[in-house]
PDB file of C-alpha atoms and ligand atoms in Angstrom:
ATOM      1  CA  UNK L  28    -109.531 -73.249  19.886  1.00  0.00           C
ATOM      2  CA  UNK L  29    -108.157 -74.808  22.854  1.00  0.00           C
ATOM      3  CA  UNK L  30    -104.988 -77.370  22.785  1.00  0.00           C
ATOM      4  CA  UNK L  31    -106.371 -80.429  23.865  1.00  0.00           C
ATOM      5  CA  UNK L  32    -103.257 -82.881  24.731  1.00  0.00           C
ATOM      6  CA  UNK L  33    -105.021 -85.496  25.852  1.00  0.00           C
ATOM      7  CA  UNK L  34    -106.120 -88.143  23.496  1.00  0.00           C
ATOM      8  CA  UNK L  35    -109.671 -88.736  23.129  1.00  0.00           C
ATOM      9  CA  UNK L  36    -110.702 -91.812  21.552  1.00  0.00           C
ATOM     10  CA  UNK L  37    -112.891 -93.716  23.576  1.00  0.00           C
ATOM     11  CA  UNK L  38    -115.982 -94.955  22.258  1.00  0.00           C
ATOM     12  CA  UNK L  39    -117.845 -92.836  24.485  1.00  0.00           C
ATOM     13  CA  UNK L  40    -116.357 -89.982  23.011  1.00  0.00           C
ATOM     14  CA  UNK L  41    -116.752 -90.841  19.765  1.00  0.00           C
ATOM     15  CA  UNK L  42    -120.401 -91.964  20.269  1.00  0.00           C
ATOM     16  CA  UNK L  43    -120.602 -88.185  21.630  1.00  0.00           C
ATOM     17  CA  UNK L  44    -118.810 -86.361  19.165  1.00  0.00           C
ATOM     18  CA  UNK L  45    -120.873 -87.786  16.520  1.00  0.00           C
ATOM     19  CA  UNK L  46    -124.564 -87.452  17.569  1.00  0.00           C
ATOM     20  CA  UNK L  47    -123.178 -83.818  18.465  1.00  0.00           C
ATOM     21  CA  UNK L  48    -122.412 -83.128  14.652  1.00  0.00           C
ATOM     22  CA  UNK L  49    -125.555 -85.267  13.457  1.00  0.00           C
ATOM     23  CA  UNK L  50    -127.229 -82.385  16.149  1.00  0.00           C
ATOM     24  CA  UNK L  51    -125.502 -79.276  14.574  1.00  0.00           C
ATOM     25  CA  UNK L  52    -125.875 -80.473  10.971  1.00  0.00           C
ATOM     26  CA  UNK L  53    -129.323 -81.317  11.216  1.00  0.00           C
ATOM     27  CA  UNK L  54    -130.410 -77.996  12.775  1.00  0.00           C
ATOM     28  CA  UNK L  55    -127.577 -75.707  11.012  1.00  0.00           C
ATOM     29  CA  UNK L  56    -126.475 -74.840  14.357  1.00  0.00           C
ATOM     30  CA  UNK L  57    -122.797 -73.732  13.620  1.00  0.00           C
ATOM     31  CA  UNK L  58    -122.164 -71.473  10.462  1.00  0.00           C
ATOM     32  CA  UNK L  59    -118.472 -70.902   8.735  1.00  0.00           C
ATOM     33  CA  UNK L  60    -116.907 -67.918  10.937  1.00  0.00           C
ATOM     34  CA  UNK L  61    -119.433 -68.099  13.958  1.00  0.00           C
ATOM     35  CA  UNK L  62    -118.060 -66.991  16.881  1.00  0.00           C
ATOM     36  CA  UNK L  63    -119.402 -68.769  19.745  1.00  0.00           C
ATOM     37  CA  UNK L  64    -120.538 -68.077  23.603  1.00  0.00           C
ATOM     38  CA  UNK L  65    -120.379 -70.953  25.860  1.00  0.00           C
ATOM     39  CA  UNK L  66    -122.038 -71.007  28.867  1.00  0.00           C
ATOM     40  CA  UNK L  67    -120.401 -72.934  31.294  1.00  0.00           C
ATOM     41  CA  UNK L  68    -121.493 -73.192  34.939  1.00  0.00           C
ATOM     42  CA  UNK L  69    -118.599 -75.842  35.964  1.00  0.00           C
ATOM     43  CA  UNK L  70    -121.493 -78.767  36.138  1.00  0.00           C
ATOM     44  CA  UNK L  71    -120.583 -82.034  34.606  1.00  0.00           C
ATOM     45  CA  UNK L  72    -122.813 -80.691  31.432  1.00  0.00           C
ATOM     46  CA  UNK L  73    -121.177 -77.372  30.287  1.00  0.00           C
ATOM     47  CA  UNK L  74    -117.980 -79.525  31.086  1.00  0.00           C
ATOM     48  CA  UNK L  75    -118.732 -82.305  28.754  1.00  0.00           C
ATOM     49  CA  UNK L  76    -120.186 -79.224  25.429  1.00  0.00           C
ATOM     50  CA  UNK L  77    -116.723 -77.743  26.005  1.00  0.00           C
ATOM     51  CA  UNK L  78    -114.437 -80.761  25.554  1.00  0.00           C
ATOM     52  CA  UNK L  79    -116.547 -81.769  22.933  1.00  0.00           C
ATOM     53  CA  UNK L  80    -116.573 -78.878  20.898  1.00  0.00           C
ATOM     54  CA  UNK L  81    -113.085 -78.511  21.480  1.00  0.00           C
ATOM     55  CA  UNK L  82    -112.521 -81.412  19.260  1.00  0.00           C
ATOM     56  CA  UNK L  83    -111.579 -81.270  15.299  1.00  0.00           C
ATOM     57  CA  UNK L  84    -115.060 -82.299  13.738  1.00  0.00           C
ATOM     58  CA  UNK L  85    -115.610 -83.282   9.996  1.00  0.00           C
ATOM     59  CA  UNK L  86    -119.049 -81.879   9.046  1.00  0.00           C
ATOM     60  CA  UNK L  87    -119.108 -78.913  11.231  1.00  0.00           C
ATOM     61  CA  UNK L  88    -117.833 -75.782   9.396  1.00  0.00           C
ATOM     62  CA  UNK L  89    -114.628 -74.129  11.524  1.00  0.00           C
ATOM     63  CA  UNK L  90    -116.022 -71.859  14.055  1.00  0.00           C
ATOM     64  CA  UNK L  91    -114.167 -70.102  17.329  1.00  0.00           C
ATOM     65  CA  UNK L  92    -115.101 -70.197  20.904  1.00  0.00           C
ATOM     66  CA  UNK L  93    -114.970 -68.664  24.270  1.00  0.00           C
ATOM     67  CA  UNK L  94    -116.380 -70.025  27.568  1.00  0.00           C
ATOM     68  CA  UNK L  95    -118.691 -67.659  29.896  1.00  0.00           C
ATOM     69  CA  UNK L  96    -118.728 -68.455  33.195  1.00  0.00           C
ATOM     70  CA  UNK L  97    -120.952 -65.894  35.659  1.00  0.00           C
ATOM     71  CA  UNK L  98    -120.717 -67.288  39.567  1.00  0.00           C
ATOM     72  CA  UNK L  99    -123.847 -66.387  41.261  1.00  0.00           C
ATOM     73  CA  UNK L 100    -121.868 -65.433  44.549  1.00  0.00           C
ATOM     74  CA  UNK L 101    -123.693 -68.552  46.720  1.00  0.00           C
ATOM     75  CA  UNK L 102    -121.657 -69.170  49.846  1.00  0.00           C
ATOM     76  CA  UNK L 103    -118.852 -71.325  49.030  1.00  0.00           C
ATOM     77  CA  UNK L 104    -118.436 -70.331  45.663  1.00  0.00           C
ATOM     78  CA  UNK L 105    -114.566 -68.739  45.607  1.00  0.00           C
ATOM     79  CA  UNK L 106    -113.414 -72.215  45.868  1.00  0.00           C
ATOM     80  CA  UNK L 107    -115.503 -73.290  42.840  1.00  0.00           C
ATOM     81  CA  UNK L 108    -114.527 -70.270  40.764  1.00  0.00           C
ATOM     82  CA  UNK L 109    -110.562 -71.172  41.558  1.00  0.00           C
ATOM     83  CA  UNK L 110    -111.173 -74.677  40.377  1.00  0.00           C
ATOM     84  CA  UNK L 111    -112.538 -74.049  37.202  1.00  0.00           C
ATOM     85  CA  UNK L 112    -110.594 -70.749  36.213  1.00  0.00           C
ATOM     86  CA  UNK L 113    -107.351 -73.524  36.697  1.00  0.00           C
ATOM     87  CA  UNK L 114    -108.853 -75.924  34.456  1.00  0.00           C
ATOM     88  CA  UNK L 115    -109.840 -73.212  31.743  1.00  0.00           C
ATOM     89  CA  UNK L 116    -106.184 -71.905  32.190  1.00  0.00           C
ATOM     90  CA  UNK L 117    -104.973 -75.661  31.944  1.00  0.00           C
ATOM     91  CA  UNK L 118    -106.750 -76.263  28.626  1.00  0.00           C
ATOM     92  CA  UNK L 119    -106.276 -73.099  26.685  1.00  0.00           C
ATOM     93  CA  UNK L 120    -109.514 -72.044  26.789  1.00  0.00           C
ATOM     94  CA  UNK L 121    -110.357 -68.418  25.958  1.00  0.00           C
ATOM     95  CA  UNK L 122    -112.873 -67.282  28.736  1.00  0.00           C
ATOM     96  CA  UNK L 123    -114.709 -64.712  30.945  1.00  0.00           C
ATOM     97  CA  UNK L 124    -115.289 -65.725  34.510  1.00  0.00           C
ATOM     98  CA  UNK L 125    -117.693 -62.666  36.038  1.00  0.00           C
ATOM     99  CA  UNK L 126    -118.544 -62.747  39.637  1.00  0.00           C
ATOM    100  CA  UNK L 127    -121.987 -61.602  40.602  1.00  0.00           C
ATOM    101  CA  UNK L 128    -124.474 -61.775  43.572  1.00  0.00           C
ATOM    102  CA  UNK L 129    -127.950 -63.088  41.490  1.00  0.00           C
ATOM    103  CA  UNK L 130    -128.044 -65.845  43.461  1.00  0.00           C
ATOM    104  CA  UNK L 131    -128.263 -64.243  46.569  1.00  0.00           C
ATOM    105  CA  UNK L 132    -130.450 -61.618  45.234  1.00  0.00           C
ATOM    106  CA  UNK L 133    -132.869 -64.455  43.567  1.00  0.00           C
ATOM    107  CA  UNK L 134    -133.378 -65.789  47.295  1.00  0.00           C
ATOM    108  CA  UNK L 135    -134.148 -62.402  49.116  1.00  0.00           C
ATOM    109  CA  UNK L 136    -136.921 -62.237  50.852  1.00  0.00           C
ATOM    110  CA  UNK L 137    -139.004 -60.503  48.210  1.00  0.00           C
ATOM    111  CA  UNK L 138    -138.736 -62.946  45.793  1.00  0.00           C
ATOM    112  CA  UNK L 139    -138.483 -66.369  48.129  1.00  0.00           C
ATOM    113  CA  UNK L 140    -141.463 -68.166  46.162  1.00  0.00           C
ATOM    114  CA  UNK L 141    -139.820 -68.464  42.705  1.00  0.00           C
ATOM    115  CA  UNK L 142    -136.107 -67.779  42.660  1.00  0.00           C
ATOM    116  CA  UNK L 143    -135.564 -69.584  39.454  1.00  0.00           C
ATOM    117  CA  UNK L 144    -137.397 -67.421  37.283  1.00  0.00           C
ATOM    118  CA  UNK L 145    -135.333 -63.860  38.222  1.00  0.00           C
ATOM    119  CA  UNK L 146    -132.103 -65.870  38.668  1.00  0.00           C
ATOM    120  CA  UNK L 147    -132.569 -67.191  35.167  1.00  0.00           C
ATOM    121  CA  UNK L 148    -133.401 -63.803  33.843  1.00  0.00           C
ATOM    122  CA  UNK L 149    -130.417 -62.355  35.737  1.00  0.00           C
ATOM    123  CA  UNK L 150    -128.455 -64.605  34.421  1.00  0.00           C
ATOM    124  CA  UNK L 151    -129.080 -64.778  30.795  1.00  0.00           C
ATOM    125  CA  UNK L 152    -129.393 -60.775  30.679  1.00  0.00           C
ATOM    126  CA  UNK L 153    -125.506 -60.620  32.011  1.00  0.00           C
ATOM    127  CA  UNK L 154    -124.761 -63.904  29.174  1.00  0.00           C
ATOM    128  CA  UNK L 155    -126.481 -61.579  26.477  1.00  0.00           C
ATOM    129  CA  UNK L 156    -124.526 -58.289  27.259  1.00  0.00           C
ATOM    130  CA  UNK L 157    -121.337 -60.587  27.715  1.00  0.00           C
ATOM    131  CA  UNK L 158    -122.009 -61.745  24.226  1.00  0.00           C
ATOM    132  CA  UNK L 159    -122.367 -58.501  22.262  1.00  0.00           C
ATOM    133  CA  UNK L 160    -119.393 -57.195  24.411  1.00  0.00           C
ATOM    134  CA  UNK L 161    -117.242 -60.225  22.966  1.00  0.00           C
ATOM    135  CA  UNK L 162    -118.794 -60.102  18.937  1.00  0.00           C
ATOM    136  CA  UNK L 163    -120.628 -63.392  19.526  1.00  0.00           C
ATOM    137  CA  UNK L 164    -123.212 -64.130  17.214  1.00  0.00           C
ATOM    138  CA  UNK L 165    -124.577 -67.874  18.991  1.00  0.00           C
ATOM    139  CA  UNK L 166    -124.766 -68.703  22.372  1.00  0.00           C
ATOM    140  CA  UNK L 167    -124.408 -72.199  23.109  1.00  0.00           C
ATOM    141  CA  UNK L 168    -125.887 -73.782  26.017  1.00  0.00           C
ATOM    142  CA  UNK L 169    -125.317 -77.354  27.533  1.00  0.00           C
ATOM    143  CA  UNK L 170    -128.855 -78.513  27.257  1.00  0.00           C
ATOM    144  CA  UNK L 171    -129.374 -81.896  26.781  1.00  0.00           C
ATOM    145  CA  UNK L 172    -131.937 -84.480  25.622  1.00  0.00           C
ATOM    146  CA  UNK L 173    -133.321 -85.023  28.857  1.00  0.00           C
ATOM    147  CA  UNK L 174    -133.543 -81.359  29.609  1.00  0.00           C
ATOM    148  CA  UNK L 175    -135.581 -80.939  26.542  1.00  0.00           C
ATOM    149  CA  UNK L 176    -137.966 -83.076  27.995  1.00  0.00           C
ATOM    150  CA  UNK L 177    -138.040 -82.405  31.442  1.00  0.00           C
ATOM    151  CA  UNK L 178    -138.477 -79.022  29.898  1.00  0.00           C
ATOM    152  CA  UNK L 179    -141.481 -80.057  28.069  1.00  0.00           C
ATOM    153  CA  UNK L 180    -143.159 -81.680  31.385  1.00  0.00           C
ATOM    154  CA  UNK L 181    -142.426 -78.419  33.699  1.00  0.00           C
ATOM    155  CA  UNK L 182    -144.399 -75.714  31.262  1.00  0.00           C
ATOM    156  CA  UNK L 183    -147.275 -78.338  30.572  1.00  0.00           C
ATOM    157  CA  UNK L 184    -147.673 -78.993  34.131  1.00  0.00           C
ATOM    158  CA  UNK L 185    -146.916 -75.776  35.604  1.00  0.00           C
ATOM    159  CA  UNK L 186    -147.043 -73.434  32.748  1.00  0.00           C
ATOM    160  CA  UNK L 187    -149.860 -74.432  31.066  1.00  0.00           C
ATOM    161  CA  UNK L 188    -148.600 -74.594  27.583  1.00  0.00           C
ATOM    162  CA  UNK L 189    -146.993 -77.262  25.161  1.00  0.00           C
ATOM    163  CA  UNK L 190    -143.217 -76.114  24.726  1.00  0.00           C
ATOM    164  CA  UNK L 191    -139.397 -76.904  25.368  1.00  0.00           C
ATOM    165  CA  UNK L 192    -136.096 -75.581  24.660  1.00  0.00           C
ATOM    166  CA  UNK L 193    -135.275 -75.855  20.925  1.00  0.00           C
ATOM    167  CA  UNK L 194    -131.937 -77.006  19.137  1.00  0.00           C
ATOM    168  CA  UNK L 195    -131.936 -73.233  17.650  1.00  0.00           C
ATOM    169  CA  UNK L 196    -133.426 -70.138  18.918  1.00  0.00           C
ATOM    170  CA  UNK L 197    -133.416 -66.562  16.952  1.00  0.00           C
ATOM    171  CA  UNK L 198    -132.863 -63.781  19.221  1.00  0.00           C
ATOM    172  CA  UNK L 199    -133.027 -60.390  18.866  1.00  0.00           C
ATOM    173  CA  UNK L 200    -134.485 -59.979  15.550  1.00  0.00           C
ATOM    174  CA  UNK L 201    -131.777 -62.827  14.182  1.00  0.00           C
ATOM    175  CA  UNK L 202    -128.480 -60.639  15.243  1.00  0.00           C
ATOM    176  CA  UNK L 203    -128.131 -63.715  17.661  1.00  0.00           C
ATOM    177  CA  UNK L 204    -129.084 -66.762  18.140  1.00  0.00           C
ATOM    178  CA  UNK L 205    -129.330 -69.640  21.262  1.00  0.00           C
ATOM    179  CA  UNK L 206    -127.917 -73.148  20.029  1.00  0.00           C
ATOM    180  CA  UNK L 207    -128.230 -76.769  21.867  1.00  0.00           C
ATOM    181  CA  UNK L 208    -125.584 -79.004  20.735  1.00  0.00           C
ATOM    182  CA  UNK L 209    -126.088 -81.519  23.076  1.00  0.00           C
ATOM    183  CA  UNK L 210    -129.685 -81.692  21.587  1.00  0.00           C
ATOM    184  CA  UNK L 211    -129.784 -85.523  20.946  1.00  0.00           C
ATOM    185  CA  UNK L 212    -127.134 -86.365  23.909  1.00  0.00           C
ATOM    186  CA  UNK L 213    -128.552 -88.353  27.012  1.00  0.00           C
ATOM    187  CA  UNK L 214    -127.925 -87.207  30.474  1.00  0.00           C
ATOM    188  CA  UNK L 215    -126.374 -90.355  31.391  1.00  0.00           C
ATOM    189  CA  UNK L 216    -123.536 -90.808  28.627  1.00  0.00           C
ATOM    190  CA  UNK L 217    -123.133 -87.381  29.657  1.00  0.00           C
ATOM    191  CA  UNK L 218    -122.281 -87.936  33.181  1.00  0.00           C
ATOM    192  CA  UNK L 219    -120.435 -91.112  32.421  1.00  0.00           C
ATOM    193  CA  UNK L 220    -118.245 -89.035  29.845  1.00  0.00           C
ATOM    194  CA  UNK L 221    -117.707 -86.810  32.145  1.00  0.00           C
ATOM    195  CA  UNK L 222    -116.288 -89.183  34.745  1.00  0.00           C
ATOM    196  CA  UNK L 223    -114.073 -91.068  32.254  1.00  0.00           C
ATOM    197  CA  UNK L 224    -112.638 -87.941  31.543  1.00  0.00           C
ATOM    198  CA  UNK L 225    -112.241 -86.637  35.320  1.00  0.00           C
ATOM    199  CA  UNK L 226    -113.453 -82.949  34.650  1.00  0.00           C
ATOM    200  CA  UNK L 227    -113.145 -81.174  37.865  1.00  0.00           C
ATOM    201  CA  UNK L 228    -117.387 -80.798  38.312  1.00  0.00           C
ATOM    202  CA  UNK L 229    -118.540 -77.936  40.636  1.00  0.00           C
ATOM    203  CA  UNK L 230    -121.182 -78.752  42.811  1.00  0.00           C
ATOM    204  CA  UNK L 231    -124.254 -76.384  42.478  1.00  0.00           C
ATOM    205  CA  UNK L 232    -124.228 -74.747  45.838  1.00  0.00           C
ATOM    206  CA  UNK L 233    -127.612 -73.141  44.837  1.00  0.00           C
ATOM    207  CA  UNK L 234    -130.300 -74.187  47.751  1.00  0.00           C
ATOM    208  CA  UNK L 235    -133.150 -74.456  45.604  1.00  0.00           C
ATOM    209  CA  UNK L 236    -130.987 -76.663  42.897  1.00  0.00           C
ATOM    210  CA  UNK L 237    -132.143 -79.653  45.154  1.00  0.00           C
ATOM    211  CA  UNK L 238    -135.681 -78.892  45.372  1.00  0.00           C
ATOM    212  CA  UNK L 239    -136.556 -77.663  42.649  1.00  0.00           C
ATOM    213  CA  UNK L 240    -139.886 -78.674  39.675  1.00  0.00           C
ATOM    214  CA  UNK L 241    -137.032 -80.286  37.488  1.00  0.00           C
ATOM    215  CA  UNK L 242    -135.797 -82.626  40.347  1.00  0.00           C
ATOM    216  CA  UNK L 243    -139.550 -83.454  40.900  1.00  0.00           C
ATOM    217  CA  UNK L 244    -139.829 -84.097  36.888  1.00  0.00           C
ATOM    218  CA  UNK L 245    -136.639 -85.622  36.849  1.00  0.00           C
ATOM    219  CA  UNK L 246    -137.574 -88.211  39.662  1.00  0.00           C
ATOM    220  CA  UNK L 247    -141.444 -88.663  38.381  1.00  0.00           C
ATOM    221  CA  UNK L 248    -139.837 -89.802  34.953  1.00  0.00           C
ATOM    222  CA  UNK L 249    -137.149 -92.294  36.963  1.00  0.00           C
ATOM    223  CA  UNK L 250    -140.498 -93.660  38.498  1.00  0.00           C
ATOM    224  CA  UNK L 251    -142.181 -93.944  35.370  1.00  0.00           C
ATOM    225  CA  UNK L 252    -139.053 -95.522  33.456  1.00  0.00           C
ATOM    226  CA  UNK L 253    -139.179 -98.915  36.045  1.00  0.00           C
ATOM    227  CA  UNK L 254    -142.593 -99.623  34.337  1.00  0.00           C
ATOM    228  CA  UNK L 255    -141.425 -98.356  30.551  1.00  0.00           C
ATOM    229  CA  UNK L 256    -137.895 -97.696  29.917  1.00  0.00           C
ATOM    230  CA  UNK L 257    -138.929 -96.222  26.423  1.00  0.00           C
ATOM    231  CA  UNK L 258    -140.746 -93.349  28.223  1.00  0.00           C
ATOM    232  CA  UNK L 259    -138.346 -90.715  28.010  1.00  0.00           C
ATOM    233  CA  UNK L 260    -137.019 -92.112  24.005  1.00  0.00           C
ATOM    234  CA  UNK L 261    -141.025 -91.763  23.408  1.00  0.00           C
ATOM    235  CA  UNK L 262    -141.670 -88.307  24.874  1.00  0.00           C
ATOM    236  CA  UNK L 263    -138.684 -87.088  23.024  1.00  0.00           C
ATOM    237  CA  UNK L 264    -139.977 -88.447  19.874  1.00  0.00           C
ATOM    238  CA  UNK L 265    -143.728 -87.341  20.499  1.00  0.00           C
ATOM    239  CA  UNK L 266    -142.239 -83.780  20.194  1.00  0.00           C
ATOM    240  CA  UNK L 267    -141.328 -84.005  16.532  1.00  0.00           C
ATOM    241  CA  UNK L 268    -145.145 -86.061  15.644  1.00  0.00           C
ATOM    242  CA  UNK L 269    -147.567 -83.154  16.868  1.00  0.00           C
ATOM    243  CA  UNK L 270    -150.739 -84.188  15.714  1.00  0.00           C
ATOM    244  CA  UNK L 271    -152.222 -79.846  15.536  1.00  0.00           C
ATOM    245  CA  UNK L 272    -155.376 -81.608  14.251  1.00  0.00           C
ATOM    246  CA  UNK L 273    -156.250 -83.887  17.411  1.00  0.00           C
ATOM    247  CA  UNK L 274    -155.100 -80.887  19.896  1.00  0.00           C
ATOM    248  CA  UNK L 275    -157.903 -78.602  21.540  1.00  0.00           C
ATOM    249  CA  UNK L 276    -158.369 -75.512  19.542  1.00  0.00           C
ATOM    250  CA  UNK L 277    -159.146 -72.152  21.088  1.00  0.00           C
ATOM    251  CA  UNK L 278    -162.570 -72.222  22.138  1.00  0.00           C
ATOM    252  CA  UNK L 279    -164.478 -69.100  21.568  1.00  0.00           C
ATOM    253  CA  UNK L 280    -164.186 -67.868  25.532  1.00  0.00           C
ATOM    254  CA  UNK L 281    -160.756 -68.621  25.186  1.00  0.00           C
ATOM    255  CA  UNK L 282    -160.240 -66.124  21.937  1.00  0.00           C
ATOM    256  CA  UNK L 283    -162.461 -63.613  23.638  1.00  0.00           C
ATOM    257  CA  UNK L 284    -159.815 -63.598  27.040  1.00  0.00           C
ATOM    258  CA  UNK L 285    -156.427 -63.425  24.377  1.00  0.00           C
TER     259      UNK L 285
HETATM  260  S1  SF4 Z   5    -132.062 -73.843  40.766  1.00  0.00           S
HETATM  261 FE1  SF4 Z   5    -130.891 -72.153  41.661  1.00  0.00          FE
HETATM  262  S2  SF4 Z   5    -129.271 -71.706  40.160  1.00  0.00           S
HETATM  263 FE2  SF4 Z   5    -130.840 -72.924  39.111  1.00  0.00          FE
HETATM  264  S3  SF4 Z   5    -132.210 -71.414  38.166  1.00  0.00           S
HETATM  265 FE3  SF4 Z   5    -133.084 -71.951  40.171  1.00  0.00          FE
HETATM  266  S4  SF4 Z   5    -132.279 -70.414  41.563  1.00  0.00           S
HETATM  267 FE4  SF4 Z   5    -130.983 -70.341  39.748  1.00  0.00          FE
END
C-alpha cells in the first residue's frame, strides 16, 4: 500500500474510516489476500475510497490495492489526466491510467438519446479486462450512501423495477466480485473530507454529467429534504425492511408476457 505521510486524525476521518470498516465487516467485503481494483475517476469520491483505504484499519483483514483510472478522452481531459497521474505518483499509489475515446463515442450521433448506458458499459467492460489483466479478484467502486439511493429512485422511476447498487456483487460466476465500501458514507462528509484534505478533484468534463436523471433525483430529494430532512436516512433504511408480502405480485397477464 501507499505511504501516506500525512497525518490523518481528524474526526472526520476517523468518523470515515470507521463506518467504512463497520461497511466491509458487515458485508465481508475485503477477504485476507484480496487483491483489489479501484476505480478512480479523479472526482472528490474515488478520491476520498482511496485515502481511506490507504489507511492501517483494525478489523479489516490485510489486503493490496491498485487504482484504475480510464479517461474517457472528453475535450479537456490531458490536463485532468496530468493532475491526477502526479498525485498517484505523489502518494505511492500503484496504478493504471488508460486513455480511451468512450466518451466521445457514447455522444455520437447514433447513440445521442442515452449516452450513459453504452458509456457505462464501455467503461466497466475495459475495468473488467483491466482487472483479470492485473489478478484482481474485487473491484471496488466509490459508491456511496446517497448513490445507493438515488440509485434506487432512477430504476423505479425510469426502469420500472425495485433495485440499487449493493455493498457486494458476485460476478462472473464468483471469480470476481464488485464491492461498495463507502456503502454507509454520506455524500456530504464525503465532500467535506475531501476538502479538508485538499485532493486535487477533476471536474467531470462529461456534457451530459450536468443533465443527467441522477442530477434530477439528486435535486428532487434536496426539494423533498426542506419538508423532511429524514427522507433520504428513511429511504435508505426502507431498503433493508421490504415488506415481499404487501408488494404487487405478478398478475397472471404479467406471468403470461415473462
Ligand atoms: S454522465 Fe457522462 S460520464 Fe457519466 S455515465 Fe453518463 S455519459 Fe458517462
Amino acid at each position: 500500500m501507499a505511504e501516506n505521510k500525512e497525518i490523518r486524525n481528524s474526526r472526520l476521518y476517523l468518523h470515515l474510516k470507521k463506518w467504512l470498516e463497520i461497511a466491509i465487516c458487515d458485508y465481508n467485503m475485503i477477504e485476507k489476500g484480496d487483491k483489489l481494483l479501484v476505480g478512480v475517476s479523479g472526482g472528490a469520491d474515488s478520491l476520498v475510497l482511496l485515502d481511506l483505504l490507504d489507511s492501517s484499519m483494525i478489523f479489516v483483514p490485510a489486503f493490496s490495492f491498485i487504482a484504475v483510472n480510464i479517461d474517457m478522452g472528453f475535450d479537456n481531459s490531458y490536463r485532468g489526466y496530468k493532475i491526477l497521474e502526479k498525485y498517484l505518483r505523489k502518494n505511492n499509489y500503484r496504478y493504471v491510467m488508460e486513455k480511451t475515446d468512450i466518451g466521445p463515442v457514447s455522444h455520437s450521433e447514433y447513440n445521442k438519446k442515452n449516452p450513459c448506458f453504452l458509456c457505462s458499459r464501455l467503461r466497466r467492460k475495459r475495468i473488467f479486462e483491466i482487472a483479470a489483466e492485473e489478478g484482481c479478484n474485487k473491484i471496488a467502486f466509490a459508491h456511496h450512501r446517497d448513490d445507493i439511493i438515488e440509485t434506487l429512485l432512477i430504476n423505479m422511476f425510469y426502469g420500472r423495477e425495485i433495485s440499487t447498487m449493493v455493498p457486494k456483487q458476485r460476478i462472473f460466476g464468483g471469480k470476481m466480485h464488485i464491492i461498495r465500501p463507502m456503502t454507509l458514507l454520506r455524500e456530504e462528509l464525503i465532500k467535506k473530507y475531501c476538502k479538508e484534505r485538499q485532493f486535487p478533484v477533476i471536474k467531470n468534463a462529461c456534457p451530459t454529467s450536468r443533465i443527467s436523471k441522477r442530477v434530477y433525483v439528486k435535486k428532487l430529494l434536496d426539494k423533498l429534504s426542506r419538508d423532511n430532512k429524514d427522507i433520504r436516512e428513511n429511504i435508505f433504511k426502507a431498503m433493508s425492511h421490504v415488506k415481499p408480502d404487501y408488494l404487487l405480485p405478478l398478475s397472471n397477464r404479467d406471468r403470461n408476457r415473462h
